[in-house]
mmCIF file of C-alpha atoms in Angstrom:
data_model
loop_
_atom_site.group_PDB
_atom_site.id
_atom_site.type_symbol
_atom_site.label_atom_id
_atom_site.label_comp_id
_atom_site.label_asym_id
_atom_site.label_seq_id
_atom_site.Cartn_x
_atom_site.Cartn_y
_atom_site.Cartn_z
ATOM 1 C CA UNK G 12 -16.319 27.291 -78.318
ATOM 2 C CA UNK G 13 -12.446 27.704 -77.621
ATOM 3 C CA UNK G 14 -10.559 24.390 -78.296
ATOM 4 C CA UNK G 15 -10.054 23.872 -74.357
ATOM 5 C CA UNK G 16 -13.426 23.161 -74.080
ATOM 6 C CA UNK G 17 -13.905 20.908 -76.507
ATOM 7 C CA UNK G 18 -15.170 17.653 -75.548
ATOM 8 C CA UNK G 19 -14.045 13.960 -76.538
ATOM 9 C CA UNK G 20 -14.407 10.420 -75.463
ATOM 10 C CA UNK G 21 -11.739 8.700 -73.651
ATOM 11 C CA UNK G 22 -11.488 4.812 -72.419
ATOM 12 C CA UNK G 23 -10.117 5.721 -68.903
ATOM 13 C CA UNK G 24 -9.431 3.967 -65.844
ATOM 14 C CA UNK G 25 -10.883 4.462 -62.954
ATOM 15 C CA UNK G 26 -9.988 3.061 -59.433
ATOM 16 C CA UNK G 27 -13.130 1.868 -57.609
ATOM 17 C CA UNK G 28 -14.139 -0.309 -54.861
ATOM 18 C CA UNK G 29 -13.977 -3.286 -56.807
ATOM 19 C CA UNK G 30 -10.702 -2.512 -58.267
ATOM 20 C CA UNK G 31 -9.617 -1.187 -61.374
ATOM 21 C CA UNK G 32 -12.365 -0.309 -63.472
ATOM 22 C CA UNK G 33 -11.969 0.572 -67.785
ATOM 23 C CA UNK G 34 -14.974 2.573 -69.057
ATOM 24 C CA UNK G 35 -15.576 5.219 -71.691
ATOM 25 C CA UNK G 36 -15.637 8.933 -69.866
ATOM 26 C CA UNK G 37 -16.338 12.228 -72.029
ATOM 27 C CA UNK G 38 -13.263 14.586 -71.085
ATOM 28 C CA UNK G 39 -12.926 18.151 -72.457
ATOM 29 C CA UNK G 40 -9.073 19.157 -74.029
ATOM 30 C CA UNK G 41 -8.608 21.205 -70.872
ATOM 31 C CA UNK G 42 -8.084 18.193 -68.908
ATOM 32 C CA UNK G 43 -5.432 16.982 -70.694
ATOM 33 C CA UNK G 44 -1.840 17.628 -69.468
ATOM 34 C CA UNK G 45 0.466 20.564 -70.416
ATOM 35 C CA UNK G 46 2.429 19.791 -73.890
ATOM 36 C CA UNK G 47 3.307 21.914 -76.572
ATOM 37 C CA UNK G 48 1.284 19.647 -79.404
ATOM 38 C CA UNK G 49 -1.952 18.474 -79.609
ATOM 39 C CA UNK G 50 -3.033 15.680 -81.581
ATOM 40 C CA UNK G 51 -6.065 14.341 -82.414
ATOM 41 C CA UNK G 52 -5.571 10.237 -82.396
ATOM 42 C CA UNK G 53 -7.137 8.508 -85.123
ATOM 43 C CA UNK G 54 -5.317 5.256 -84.509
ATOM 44 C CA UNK G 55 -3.586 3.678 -81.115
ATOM 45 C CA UNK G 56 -2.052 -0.199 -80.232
ATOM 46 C CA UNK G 57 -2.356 -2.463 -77.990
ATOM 47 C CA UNK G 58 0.573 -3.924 -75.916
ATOM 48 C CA UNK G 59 0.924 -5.516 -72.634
ATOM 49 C CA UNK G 60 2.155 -2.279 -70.691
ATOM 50 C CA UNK G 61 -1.572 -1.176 -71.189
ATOM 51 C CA UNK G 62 -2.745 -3.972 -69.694
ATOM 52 C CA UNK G 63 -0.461 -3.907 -67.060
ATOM 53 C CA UNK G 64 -1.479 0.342 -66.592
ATOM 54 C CA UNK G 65 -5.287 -1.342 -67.166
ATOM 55 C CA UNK G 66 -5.130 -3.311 -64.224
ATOM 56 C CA UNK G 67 -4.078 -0.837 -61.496
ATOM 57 C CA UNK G 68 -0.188 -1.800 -61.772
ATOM 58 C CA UNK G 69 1.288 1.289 -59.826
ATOM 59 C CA UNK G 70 4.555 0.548 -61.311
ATOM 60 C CA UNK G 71 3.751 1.447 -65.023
ATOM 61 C CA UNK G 72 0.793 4.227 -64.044
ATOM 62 C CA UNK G 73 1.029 6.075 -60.455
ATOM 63 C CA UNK G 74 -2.357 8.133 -60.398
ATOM 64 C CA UNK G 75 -5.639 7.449 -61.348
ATOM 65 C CA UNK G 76 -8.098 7.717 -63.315
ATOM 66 C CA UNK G 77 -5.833 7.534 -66.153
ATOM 67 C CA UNK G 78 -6.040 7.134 -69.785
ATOM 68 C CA UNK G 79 -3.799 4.458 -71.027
ATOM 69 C CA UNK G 80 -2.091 3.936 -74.437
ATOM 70 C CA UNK G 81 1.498 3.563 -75.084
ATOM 71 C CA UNK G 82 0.805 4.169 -78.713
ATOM 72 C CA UNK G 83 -0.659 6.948 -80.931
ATOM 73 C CA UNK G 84 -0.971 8.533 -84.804
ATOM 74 C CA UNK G 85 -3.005 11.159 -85.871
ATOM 75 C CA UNK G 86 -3.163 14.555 -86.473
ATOM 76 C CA UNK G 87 -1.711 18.001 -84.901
ATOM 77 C CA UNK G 88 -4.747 20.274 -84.122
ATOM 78 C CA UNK G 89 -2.701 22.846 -82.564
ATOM 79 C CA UNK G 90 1.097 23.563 -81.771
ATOM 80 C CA UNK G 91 3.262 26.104 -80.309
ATOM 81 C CA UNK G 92 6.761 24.965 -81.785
ATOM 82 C CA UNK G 93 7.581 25.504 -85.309
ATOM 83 C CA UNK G 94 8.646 22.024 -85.322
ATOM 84 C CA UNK G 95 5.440 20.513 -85.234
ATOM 85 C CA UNK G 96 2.765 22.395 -87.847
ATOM 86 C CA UNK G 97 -0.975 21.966 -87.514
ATOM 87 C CA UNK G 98 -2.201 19.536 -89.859
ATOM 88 C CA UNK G 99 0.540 17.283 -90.004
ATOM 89 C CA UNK G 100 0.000 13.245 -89.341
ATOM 90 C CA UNK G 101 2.246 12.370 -86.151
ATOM 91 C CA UNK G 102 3.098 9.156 -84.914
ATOM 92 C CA UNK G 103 3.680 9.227 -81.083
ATOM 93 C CA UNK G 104 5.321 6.349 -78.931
ATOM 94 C CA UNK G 105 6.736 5.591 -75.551
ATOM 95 C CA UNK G 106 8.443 8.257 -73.713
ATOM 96 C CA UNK G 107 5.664 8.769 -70.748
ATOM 97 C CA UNK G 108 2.682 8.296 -72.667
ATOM 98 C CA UNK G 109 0.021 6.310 -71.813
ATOM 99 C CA UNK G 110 1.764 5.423 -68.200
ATOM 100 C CA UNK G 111 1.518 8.724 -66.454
ATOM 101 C CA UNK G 112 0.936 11.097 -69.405
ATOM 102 C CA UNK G 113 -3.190 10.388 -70.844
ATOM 103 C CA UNK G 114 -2.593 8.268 -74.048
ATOM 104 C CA UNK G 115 -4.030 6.981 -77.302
ATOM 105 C CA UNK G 116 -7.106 5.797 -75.739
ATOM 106 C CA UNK G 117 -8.458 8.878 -75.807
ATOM 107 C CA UNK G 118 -9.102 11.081 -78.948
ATOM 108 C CA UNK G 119 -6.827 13.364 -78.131
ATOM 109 C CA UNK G 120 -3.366 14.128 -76.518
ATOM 110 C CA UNK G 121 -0.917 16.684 -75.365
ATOM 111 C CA UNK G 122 2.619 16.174 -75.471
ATOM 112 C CA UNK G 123 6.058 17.485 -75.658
ATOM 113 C CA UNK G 124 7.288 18.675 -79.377
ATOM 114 C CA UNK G 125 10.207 15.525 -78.863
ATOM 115 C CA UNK G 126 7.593 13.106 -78.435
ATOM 116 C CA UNK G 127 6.900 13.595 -81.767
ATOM 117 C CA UNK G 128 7.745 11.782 -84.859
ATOM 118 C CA UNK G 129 6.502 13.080 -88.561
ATOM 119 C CA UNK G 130 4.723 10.511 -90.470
ATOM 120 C CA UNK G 131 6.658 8.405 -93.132
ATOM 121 C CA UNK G 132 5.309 8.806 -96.526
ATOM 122 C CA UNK G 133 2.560 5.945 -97.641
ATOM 123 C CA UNK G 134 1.704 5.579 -94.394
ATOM 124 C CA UNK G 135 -1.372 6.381 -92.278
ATOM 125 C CA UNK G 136 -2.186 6.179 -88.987
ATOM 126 C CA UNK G 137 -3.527 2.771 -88.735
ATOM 127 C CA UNK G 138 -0.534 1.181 -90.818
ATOM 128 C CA UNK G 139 2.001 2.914 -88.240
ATOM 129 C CA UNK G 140 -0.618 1.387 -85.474
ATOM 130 C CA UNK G 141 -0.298 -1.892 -86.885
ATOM 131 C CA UNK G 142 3.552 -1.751 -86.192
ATOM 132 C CA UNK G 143 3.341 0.899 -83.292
ATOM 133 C CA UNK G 144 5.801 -0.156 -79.908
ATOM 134 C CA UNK G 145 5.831 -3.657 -80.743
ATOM 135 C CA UNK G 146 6.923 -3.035 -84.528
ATOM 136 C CA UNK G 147 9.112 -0.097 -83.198
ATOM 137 C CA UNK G 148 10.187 -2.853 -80.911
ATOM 138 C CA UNK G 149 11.344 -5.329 -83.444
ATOM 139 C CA UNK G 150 13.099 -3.501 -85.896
ATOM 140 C CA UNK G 151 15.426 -2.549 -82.882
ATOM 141 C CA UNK G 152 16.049 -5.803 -81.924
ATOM 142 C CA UNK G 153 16.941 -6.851 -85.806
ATOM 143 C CA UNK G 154 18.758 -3.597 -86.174
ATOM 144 C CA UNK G 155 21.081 -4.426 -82.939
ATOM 145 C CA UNK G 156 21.617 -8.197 -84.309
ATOM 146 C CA UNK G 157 22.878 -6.676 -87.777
ATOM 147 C CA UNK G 158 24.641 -4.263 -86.454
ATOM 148 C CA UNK G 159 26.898 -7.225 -84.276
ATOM 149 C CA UNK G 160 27.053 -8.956 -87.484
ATOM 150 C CA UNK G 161 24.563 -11.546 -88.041
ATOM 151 C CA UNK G 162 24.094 -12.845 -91.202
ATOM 152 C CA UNK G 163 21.710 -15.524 -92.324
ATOM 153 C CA UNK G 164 24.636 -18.297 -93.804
ATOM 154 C CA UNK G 165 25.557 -18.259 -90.051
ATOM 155 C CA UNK G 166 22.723 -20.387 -89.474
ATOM 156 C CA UNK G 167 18.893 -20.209 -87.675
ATOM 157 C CA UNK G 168 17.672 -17.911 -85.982
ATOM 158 C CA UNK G 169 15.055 -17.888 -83.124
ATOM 159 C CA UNK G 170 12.481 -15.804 -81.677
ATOM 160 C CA UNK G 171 10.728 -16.484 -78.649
ATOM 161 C CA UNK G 172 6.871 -15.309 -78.061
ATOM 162 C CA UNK G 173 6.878 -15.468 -81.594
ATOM 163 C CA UNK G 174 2.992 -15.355 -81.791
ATOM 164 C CA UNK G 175 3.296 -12.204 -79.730
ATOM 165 C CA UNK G 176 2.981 -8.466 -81.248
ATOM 166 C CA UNK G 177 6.951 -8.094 -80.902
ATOM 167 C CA UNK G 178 8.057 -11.790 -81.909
ATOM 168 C CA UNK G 179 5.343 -11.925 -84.948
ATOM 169 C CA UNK G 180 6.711 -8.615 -86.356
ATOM 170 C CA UNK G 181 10.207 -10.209 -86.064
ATOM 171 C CA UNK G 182 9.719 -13.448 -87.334
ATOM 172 C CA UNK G 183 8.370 -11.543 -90.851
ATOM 173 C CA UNK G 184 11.525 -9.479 -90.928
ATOM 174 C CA UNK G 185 14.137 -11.466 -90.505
ATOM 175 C CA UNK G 186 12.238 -14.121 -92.960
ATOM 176 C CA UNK G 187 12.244 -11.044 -95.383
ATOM 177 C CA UNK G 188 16.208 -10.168 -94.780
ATOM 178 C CA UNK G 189 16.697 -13.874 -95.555
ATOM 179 C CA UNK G 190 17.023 -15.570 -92.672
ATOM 180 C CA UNK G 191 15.753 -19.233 -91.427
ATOM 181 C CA UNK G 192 13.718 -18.572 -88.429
ATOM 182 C CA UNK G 193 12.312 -20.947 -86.201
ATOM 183 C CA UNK G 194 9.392 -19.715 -83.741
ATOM 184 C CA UNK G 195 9.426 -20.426 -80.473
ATOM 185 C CA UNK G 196 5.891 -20.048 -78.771
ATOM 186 C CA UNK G 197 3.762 -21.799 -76.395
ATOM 187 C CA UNK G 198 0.455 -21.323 -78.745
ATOM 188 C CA UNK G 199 0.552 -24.246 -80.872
ATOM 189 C CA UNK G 200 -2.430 -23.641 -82.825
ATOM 190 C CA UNK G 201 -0.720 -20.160 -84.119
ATOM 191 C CA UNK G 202 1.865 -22.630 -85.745
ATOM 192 C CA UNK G 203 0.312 -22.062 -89.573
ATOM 193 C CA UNK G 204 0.501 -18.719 -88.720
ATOM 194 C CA UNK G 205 3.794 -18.436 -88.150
ATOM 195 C CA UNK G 206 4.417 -20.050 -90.875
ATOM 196 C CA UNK G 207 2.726 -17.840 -93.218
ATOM 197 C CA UNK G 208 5.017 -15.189 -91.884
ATOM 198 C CA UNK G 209 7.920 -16.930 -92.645
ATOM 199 C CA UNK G 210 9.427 -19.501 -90.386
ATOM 200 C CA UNK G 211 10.889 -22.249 -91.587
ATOM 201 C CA UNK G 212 10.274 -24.330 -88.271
ATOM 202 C CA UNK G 213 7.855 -23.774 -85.228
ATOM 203 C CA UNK G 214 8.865 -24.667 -81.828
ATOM 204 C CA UNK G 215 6.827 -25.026 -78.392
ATOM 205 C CA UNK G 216 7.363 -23.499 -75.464
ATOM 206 C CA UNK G 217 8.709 -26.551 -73.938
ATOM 207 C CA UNK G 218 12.156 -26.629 -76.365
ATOM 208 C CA UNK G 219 13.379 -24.125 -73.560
ATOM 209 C CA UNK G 220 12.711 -26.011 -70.816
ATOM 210 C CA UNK G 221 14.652 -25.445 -67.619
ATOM 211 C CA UNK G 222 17.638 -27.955 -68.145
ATOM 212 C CA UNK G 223 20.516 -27.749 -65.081
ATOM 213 C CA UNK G 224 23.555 -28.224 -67.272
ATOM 214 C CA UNK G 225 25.258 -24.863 -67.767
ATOM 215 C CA UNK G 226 25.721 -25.283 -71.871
ATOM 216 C CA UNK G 227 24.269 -27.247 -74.150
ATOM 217 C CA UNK G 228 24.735 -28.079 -78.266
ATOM 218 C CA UNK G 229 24.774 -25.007 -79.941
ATOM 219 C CA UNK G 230 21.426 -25.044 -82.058
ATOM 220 C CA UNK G 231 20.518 -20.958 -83.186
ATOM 221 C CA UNK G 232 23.337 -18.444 -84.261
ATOM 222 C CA UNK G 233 21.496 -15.922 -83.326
ATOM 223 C CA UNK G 234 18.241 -14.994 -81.660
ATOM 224 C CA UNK G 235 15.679 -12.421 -80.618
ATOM 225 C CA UNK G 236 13.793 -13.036 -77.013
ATOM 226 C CA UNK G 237 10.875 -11.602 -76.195
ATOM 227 C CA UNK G 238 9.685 -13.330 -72.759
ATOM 228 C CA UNK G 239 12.976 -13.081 -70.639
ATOM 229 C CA UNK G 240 13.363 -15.726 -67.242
ATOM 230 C CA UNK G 241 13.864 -19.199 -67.728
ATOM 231 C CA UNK G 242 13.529 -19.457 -71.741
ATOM 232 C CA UNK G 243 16.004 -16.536 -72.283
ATOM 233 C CA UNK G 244 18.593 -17.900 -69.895
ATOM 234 C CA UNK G 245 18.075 -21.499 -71.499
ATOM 235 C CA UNK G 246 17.905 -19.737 -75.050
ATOM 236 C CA UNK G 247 21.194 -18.352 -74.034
ATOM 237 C CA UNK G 248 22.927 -22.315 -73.779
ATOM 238 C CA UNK G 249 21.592 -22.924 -77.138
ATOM 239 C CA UNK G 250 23.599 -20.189 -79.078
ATOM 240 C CA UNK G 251 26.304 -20.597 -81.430
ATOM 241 C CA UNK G 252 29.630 -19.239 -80.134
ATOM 242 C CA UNK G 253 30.372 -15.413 -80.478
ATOM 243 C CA UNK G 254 26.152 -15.035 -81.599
ATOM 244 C CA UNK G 255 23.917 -12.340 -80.038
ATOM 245 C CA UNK G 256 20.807 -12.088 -78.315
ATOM 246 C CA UNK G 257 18.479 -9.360 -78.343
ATOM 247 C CA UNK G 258 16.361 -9.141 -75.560
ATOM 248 C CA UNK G 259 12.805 -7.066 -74.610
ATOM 249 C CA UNK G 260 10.593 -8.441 -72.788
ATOM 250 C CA UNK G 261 9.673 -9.889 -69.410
ATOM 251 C CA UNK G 262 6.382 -11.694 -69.374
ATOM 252 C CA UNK G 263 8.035 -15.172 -68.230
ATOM 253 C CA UNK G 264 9.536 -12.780 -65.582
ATOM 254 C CA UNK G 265 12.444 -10.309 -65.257
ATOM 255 C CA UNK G 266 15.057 -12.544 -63.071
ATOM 256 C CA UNK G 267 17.391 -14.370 -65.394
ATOM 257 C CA UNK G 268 18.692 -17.536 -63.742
ATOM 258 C CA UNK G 269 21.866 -18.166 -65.866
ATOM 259 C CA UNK G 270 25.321 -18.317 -65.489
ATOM 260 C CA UNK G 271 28.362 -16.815 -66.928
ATOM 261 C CA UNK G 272 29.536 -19.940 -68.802
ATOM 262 C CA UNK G 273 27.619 -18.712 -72.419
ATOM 263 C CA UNK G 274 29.410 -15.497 -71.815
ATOM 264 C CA UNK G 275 33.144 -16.417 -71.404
ATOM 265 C CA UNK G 276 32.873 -19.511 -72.362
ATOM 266 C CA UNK G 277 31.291 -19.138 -76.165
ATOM 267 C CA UNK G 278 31.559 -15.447 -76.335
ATOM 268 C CA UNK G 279 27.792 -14.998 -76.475
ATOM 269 C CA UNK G 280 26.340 -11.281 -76.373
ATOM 270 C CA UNK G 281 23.664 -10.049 -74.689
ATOM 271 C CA UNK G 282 21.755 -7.004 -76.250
ATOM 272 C CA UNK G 283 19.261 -4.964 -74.144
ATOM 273 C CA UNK G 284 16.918 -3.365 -76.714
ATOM 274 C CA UNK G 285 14.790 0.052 -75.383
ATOM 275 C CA UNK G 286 12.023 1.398 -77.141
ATOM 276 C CA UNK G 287 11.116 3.878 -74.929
ATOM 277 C CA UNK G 288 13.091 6.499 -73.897
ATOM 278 C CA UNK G 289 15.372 6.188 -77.245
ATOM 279 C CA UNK G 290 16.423 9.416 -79.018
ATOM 280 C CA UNK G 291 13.376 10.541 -81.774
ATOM 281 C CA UNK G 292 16.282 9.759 -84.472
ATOM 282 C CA UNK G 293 16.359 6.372 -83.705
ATOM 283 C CA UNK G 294 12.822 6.010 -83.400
ATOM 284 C CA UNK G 295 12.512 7.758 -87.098
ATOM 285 C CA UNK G 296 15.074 5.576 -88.653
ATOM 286 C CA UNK G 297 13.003 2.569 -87.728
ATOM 287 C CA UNK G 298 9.581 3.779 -88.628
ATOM 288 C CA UNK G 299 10.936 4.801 -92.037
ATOM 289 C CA UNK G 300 12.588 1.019 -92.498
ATOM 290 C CA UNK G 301 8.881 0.143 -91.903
ATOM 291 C CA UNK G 302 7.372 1.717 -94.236
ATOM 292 C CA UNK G 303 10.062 0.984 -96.711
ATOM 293 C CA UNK G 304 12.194 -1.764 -97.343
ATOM 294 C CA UNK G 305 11.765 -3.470 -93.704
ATOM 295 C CA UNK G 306 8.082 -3.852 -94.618
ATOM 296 C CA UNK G 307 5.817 -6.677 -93.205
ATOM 297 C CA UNK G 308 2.930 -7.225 -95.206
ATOM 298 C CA UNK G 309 1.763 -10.441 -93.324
ATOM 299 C CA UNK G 310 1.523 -8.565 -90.250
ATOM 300 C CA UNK G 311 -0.279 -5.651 -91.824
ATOM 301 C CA UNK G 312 -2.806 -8.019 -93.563
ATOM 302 C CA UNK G 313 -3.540 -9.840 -90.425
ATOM 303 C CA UNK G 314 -4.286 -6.668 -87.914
ATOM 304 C CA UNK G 315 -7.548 -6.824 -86.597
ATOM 305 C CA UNK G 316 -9.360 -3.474 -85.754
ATOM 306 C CA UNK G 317 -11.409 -2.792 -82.219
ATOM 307 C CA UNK G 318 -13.328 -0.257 -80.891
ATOM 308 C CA UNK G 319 -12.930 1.305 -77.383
ATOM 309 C CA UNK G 320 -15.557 -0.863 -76.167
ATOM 310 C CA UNK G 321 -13.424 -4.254 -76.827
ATOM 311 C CA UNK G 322 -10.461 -2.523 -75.451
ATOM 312 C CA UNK G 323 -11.176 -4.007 -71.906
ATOM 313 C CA UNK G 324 -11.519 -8.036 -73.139
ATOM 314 C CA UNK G 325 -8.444 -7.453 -75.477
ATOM 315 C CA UNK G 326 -6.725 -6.064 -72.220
ATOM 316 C CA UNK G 327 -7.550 -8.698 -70.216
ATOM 317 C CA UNK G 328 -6.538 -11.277 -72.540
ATOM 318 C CA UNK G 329 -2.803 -10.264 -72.671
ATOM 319 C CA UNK G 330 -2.918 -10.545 -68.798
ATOM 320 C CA UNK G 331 -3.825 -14.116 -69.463
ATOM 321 C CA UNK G 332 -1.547 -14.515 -72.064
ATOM 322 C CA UNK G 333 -4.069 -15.367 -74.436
ATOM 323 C CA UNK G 334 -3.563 -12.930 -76.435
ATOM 324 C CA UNK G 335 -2.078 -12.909 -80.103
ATOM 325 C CA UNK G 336 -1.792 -10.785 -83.411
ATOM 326 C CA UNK G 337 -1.945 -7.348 -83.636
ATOM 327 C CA UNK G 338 -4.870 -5.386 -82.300
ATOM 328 C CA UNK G 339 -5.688 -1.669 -83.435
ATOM 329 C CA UNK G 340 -7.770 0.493 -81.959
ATOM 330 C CA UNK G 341 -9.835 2.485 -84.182
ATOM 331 C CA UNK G 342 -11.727 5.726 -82.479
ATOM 332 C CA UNK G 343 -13.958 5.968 -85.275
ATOM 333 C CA UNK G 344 -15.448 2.322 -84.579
ATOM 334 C CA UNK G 345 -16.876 3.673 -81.498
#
């Protein structure tokens, strides 16, 4: 049997009269798409462009069927660059997998050599899938916020969606670095949890309330958002003069009703943070912060492993924003 025609299983989506339909298919290698690497995922992640490529949303995933998953680690079965040698554990994230390239919820994918990114040492493919984009995700943010000079004697620090996969990760790291976090997040019964990972206060959702005064008392030096809309641009009036925002994420929606009065008027910077499409340096120099002294070991502790057959419930979940934690997907549960 030549390796083209070996077969694997594969949770792929499938559009159907009744919409968008998840379900485990049996695919053979030959079906995947051109690349010069092919890995055989032991580990992928969950994260809410999945869901969103899950559901039939044309503007993360154009064709169908389609295999999502942003996120994958595993193994190189076969190369053609002398970059990337057989038998070596690979992490691979963002770029165009798991949108229009198959992804990590199948057991295997083919990708460009600059997709991907040699495994740091102590790690294995489920811890890097514990972190995966959302980890990735959150060391960037941090790393931007140091980088502009926060420090934790200027005072707290938020993070919005806290008890999301991004904002969870980041409330553990900048705990660790020594800052006093408070969480921000409309799950109150995730509060002890938050705790646990380090913050020193926990917020609800409704301490970023839409308020119509342009500014208002400066409570956070600094802060990492994770929702975008109304609570970043209120967020945003909250912030110490001449602090910094990263920002991420859109689930409270990607229009940003603010005006330029935190800008000019308190100095107050605004820092886009992309995970995607990032040079593979960047990407490394993160992973390897992870695995070193950046190192979460709440967040690693509390991952929860499924099998392709949850994948569809977890999905769904994170469309209902009901989701929270880290979930891993484990091939060899299934």
């Amino acid at each position: 049997m030549t390796i083209d025609t070996t077969e694997f299983r594969a949770w792929r989506v499938e559009e159907t009269d009744a919409g968008f339909v998840g379900r485990e298919r049996t695919l053979r290698i030959a079906d995947l798409p051109d690349g010069e690497v092919l890995v055989r995922v032991a580990h992928s992640s969950l994260n809410y462009k999945d869901a969103l490529s899950a559901s039939g949303n044309r503007g993360v995933t154009r064709q169908y069927p389609h295999t999502p998953g942003i996120d994958a680690a595993g193994e190189v079965v076969a190369s053609s660059v002398d970059a990337v040698t057989v038998g070596r554990p690979e992490i691979v994230t963002g770029y165009d997998l798991g949108m229009n390239t198959d992804g990590g919820f199948g057991e295997y994918i083919r990708v460009p050599a600059s997709w991907c990114v040699p495994m740091p040492s102590g790690w294995d493919s489920r811890t890097a899938m514990v972190y995966g984009t959302a980890g990735l995700t959150a060391g960037l943010c941090v790393r931007k916020l140091l980088r502009m000079g926060a420090a934790p004697e200027q005072g707290r620090v938020a993070v919005t969606g806290a008890s999301g996969a991004v904002g969870s990760v980041a409330v553990e790291l900048l705990a660790k670095l020594g800052f006093e976090v408070v969480a921000i997040s409309g799950k109150a019964d995730h509060a002890d949890q938050l705790r646990q990972l380090g913050a020193t206060e926990v917020m609800g959702r409704d301490a970023l309330a839409e308020d119509r005064k342009p500014l208002l008392k400066p409570e956070f030096a600094n802060a990492v958002d994770t929702v975008g809309g109304v609570p970043l641009a209120e967020l945003l009036k909250r912030i110490q003069p001449g602090g910094s925002v990263s920002i991420c994420g859109l689930v409270a929606g990607p229009q940003l009703p603010t005006s330029v009065f935190p800008f000019i008027l308190r100095g107050i910077n605004l820092l886009g943070v992309d995970s995607v499409d990032i040079p593979l340096a960047e990407k490394a120099e993160i992973w390897e912060k992870l695995a070193g002294p950046w190192a979460c070991p709440g967040i690693e502790a509390s991952a929860r492993d499924i099998g392709r057959s949850q994948l569809d419930e977890c999905l769904k979940a994170f469309l209902a924003g009901a989701s929270a934690g880290k979930r891993v997907l484990d091939h060899a549960l299934d």
